[in-house]
CSV table of C-alpha atoms and ligand atoms in Angstrom, one decimal:
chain,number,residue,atom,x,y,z
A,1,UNK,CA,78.1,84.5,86.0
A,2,UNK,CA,81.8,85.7,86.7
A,3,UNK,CA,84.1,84.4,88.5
A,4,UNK,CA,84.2,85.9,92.3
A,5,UNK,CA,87.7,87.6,92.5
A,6,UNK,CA,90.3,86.3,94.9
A,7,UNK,CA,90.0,89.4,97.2
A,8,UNK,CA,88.3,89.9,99.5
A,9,UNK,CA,87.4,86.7,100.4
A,10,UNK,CA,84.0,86.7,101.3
A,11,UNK,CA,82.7,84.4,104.0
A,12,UNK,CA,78.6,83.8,104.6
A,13,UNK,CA,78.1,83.2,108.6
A,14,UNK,CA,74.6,81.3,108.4
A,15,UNK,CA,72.2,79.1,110.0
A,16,UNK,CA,68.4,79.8,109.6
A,17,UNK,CA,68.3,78.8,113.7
A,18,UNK,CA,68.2,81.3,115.6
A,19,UNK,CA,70.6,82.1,118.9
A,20,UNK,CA,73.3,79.7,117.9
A,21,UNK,CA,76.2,82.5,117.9
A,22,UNK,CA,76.2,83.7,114.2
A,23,UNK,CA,76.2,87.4,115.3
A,24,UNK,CA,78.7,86.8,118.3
A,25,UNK,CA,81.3,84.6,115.8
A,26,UNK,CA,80.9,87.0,112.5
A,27,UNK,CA,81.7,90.3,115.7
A,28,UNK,CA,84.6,88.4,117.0
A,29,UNK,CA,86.3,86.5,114.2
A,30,UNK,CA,85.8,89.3,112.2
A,31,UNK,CA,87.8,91.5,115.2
A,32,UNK,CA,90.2,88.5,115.7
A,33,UNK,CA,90.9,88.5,111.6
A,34,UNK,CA,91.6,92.5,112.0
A,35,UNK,CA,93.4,92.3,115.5
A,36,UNK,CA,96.1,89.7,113.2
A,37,UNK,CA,96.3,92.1,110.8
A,38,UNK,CA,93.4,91.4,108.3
A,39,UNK,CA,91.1,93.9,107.1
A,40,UNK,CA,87.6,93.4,107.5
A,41,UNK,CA,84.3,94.7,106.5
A,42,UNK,CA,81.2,92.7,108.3
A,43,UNK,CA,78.0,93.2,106.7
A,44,UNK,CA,75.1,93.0,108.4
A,45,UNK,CA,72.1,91.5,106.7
A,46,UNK,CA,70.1,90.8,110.1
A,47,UNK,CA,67.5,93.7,109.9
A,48,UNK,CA,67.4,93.0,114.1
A,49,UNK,CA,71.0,94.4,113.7
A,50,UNK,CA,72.4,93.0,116.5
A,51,UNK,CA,76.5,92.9,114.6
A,52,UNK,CA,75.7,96.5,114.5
A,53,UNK,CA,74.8,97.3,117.7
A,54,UNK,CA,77.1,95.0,118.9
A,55,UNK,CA,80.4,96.8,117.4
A,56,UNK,CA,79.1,100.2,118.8
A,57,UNK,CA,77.1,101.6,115.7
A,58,UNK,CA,74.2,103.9,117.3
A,59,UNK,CA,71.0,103.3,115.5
A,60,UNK,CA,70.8,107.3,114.6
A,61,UNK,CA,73.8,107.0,112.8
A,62,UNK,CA,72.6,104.5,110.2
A,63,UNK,CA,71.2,106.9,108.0
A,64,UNK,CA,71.9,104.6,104.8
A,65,UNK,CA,72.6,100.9,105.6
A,66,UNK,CA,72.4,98.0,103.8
A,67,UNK,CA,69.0,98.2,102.6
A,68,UNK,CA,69.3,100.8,100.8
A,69,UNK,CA,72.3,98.8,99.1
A,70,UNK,CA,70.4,95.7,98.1
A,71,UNK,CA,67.2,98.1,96.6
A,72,UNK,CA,69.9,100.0,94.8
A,73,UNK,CA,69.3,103.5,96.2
A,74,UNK,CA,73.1,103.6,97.3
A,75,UNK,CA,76.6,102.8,96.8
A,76,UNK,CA,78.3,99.9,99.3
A,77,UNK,CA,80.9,102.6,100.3
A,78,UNK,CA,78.5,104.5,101.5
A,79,UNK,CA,77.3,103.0,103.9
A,80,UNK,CA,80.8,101.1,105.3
A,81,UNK,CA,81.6,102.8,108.6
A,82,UNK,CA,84.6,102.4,110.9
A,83,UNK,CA,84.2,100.3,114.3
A,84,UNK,CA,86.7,101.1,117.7
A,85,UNK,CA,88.5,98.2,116.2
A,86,UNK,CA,91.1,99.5,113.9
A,87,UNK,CA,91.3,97.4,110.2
A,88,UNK,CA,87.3,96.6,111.3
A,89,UNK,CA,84.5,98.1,109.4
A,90,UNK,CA,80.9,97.4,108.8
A,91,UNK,CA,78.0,98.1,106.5
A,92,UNK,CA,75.1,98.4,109.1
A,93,UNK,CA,71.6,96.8,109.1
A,94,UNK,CA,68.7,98.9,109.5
A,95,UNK,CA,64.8,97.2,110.1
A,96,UNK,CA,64.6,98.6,106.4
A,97,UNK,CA,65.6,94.7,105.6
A,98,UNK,CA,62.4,93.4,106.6
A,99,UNK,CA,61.3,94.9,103.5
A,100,UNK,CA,63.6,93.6,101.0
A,101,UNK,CA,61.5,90.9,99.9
A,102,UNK,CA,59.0,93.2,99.2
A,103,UNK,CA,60.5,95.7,97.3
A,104,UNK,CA,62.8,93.3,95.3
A,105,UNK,CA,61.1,90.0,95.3
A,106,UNK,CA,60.3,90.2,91.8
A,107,UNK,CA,63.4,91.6,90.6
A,108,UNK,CA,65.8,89.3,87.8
A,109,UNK,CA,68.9,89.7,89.6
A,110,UNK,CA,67.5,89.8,93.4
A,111,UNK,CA,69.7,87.2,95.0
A,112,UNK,CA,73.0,88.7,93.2
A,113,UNK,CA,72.6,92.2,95.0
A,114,UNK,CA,75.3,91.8,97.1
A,115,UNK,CA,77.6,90.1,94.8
A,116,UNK,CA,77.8,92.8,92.6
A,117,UNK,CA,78.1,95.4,95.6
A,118,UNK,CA,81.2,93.4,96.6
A,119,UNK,CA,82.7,93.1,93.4
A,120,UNK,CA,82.1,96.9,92.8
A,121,UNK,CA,84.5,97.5,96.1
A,122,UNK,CA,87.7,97.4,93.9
A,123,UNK,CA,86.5,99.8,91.5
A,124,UNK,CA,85.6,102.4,94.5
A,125,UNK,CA,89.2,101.2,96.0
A,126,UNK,CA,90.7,102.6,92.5
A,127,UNK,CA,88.7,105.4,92.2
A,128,UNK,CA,90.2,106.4,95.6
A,129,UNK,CA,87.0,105.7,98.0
A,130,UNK,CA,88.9,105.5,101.3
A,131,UNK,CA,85.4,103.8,102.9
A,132,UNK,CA,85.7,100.4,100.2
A,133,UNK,CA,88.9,99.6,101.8
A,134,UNK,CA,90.7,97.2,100.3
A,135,UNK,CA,89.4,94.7,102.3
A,136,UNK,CA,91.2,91.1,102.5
A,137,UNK,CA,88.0,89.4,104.5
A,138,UNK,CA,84.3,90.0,103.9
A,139,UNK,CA,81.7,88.4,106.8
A,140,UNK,CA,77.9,88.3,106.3
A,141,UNK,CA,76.0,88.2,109.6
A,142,UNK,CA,73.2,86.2,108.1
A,143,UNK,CA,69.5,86.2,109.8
A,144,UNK,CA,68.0,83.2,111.0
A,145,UNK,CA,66.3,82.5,108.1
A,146,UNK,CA,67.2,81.0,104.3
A,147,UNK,CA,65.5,83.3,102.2
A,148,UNK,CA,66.5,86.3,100.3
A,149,UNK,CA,69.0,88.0,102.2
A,150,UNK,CA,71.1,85.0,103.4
A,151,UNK,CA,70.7,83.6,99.5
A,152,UNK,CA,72.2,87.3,98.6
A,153,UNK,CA,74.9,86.4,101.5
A,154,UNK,CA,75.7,82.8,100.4
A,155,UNK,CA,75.6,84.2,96.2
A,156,UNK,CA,78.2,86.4,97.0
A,157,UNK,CA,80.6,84.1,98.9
A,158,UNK,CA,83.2,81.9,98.7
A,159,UNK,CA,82.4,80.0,101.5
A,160,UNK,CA,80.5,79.4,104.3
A,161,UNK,CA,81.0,79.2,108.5
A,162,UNK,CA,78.3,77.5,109.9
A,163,UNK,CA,77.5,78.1,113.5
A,164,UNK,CA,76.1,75.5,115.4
A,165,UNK,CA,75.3,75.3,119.1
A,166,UNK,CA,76.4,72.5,121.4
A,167,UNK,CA,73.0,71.0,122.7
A,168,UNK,CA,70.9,67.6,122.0
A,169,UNK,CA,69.4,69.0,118.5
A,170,UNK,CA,72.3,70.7,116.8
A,171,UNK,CA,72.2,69.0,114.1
A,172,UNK,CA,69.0,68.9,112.8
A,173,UNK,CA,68.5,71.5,110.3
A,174,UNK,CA,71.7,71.0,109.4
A,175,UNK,CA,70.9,68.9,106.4
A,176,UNK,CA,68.3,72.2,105.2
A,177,UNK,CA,70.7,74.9,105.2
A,178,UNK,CA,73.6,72.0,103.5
A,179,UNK,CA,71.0,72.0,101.0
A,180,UNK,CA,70.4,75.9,100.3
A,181,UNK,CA,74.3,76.1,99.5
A,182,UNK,CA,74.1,72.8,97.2
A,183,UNK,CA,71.2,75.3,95.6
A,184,UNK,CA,73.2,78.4,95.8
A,185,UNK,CA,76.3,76.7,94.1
A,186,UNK,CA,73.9,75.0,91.5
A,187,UNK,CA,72.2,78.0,90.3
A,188,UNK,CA,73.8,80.9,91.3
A,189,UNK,CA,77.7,80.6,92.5
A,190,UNK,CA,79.4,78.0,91.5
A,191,UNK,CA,82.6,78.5,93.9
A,192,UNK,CA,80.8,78.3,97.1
A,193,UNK,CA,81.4,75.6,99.7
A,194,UNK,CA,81.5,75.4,103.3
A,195,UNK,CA,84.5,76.9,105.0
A,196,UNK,CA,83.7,74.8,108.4
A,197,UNK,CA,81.1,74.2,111.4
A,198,UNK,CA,81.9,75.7,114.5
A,199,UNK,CA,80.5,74.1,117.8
A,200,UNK,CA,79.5,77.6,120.2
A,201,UNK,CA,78.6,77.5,123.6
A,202,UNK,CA,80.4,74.8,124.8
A,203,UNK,CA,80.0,74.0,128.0
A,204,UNK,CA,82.6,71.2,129.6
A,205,UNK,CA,80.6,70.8,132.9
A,206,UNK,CA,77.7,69.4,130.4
A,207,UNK,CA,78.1,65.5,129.8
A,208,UNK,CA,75.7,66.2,126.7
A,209,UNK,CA,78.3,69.1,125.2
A,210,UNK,CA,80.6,66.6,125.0
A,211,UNK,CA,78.4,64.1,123.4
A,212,UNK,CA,77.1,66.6,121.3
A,213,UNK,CA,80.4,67.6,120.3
A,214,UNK,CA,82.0,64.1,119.5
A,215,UNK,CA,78.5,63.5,117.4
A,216,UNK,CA,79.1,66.0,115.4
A,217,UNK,CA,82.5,65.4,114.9
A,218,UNK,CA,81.6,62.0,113.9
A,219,UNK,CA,79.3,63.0,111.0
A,220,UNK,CA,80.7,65.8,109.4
A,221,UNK,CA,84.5,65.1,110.3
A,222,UNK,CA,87.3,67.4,109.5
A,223,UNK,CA,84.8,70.4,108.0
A,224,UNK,CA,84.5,70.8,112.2
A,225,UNK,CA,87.0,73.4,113.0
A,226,UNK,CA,89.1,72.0,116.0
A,227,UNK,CA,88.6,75.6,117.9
A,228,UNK,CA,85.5,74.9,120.1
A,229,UNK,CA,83.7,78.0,121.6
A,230,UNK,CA,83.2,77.9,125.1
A,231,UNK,CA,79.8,79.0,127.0
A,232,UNK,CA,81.6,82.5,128.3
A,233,UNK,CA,79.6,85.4,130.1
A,234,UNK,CA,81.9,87.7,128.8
A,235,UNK,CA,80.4,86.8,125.1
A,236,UNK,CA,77.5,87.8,126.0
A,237,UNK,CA,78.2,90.9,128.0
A,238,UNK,CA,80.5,92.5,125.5
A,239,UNK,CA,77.5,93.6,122.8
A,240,UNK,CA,76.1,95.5,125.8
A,241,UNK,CA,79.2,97.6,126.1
A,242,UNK,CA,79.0,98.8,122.2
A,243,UNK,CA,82.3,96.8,121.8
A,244,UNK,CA,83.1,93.0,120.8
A,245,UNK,CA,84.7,90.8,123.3
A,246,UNK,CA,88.4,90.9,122.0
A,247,UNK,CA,88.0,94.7,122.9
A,248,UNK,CA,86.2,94.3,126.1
A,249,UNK,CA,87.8,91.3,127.7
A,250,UNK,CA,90.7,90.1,125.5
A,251,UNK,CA,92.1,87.3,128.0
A,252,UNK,CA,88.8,86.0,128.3
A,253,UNK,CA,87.9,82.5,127.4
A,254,UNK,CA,85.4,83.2,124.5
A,255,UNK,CA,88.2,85.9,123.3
A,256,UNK,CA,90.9,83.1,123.3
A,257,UNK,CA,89.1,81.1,121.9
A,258,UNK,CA,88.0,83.4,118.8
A,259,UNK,CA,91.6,84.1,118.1
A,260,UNK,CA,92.2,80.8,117.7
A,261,UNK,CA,89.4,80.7,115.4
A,262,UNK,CA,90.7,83.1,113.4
A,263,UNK,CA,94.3,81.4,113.2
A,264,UNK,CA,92.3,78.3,111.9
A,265,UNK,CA,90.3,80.2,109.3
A,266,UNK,CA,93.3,82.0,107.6
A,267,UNK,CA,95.0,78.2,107.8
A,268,UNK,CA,92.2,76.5,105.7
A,269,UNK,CA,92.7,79.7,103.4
A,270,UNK,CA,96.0,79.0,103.1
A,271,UNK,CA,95.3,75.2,102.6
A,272,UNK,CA,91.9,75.3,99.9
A,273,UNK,CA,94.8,78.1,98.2
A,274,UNK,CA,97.1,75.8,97.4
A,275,UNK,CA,94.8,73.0,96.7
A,276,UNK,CA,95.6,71.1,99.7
A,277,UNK,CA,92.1,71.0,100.8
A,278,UNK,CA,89.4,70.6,98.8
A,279,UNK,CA,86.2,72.8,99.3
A,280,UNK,CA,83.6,71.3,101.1
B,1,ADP,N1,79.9,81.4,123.4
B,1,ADP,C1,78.9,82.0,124.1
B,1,ADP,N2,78.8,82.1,125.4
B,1,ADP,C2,77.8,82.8,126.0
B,1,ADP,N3,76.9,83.4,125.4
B,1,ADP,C3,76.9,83.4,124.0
B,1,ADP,C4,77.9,82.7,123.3
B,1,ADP,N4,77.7,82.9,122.0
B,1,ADP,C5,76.5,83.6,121.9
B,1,ADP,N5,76.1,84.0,123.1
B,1,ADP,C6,74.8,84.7,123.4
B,1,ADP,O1,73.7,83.9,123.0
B,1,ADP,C7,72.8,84.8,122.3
B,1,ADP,C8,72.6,84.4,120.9
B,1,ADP,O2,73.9,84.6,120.2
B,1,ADP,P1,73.9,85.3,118.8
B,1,ADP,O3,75.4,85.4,118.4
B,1,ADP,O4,73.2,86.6,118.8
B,1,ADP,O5,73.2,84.2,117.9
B,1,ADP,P2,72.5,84.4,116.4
B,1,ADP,O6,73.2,85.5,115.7
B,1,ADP,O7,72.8,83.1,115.8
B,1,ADP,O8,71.1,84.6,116.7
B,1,ADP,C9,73.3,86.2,122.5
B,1,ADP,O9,72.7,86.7,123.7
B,1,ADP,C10,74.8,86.0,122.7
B,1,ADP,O10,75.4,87.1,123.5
B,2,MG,MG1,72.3,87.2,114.9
């Protein structure tokens, strides 16, 4: 197993529960990261394709996606398309992905798919493949599940943001997925660790948020980013509009709050870079 290369950095955004804002972070950070000058490719490994639909990609026009990536019938470049959001790009999902198991299951190298489609970027980048980027940040919007395609996700990343939603059960679960990347990094990529937990859908007006986010704070300390996501309408509203919520509301809230995200992501970077933070 080689060493992932420093660029792009790839980050996995996972947790096999569903609704807890992995689709609405891995749209907005990964539009916050571009809107601070960062370029991004998200890819989305959800075959409900809700990153794709989100950032405005009409199902019609996902002739090639993903899929056909991971089953080797195409080239990552491909199937990267530009977003509205300049320096923002995304390899779409297609339903296809409901397959995968299927049609790869039994494959050797099934879980390193899209580690070696990521790699292969900088080769297209030098053979002048305009669609490969360079890219400086790579996000998987994981589904909510741990099999195959978030153990391609987490095999091909340096780290991981973990999503989790502020109400009375957040945690549990928590301990599963922890697992699946102590697995990941055991057998199959040795660099990954968690790049942080962020608390979503915070809502101030709820004693229990509060509760729920001091909890959490007290058992996993300082891998909690300090940005907390509020409960914001506009979050939600923006996917219906084709466009994330930096582009549809930027002075909003959830936006703010995104772009402070951001700012603490590329500060850990800075920090795990120069050794003043150890991986989690
Ligand atoms: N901070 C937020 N405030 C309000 N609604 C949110 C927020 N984050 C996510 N949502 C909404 O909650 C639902 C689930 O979020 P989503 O990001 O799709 O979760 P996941 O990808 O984990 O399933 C979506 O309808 C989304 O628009
Ligand atoms: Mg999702």
């Amino acid at each position: 197993m080689s060493a992932l290369p420093r660029t792009p950095r790839v980050l996995s955004v996972a947790n096999q529960k569903g609704g807890v804002g992995k689709t609405t972070t891995a749209i907005n950070l990964g539009t916050a990261l571009a809107a601070i000058g960062e370029d991004v490719l998200i890819v989305d490994l959800d075959p409900q394709g809700n990153a794709s639909t989100g950032l405005g990609i009409d199902r019609k026009a996902r002739a090639k996606s993903v899929y056909d990536v991971l089953v080797g019938e195409a080239e990552l470049p491909e199937v990267i398309t530009r977003t509205a959001v300049p320096r923002l790009s995304i390899a779409p999902s297609t339903m296809d992905l409901l397959g995968l198991d299927l049609e790869i299951g039994t494959e050797a190298d099934r879980a390193q798919r899209l580690r070696t489609a990521i790699f292969g970027l900088a080769d297209a980048v030098d053979a002048g493949d305009e669609r490969a980027g360079p890219f400086t940040y790579v996000l998987a919007d994981c589904p909510p599940s741990l099999t195959l395609l978030t153990i391609n996700a987490m095999a091909a990343s340096h780290a991981v943001v973990v999503p989790l939603q502020c109400e009375f059960f957040a945690l549990e679960g928590l301990s599963q997925l922890l697992r699946t990347v102590e697995q990941v990094k055991a057998g199959l990529n040795t660099e990954l660790s968690i790049h942080g937990i962020v608390l979503t859908m915070y809502d101030a007006r709820n004693n229990l948020a509060n509760q729920v986010v001091q909890d959490v704070r007290d058992t996993m300390g300082d891998v909690v980013y300090e940005t907390v996501i509020p409960r914001n309408v506009r979050l939600s509203e923006a996917p219906s509009h084709g466009k994330p919520a930096l582009l549809y509301d930027l002075k909003c809230a959830g936006s703010q709050a995104y772009l402070r995200l951001a700012s603490e992501v590329i500060q850990r970077e800075k920090q795990i870079r120069a050794g003043a933070r150890a991986p989690a």
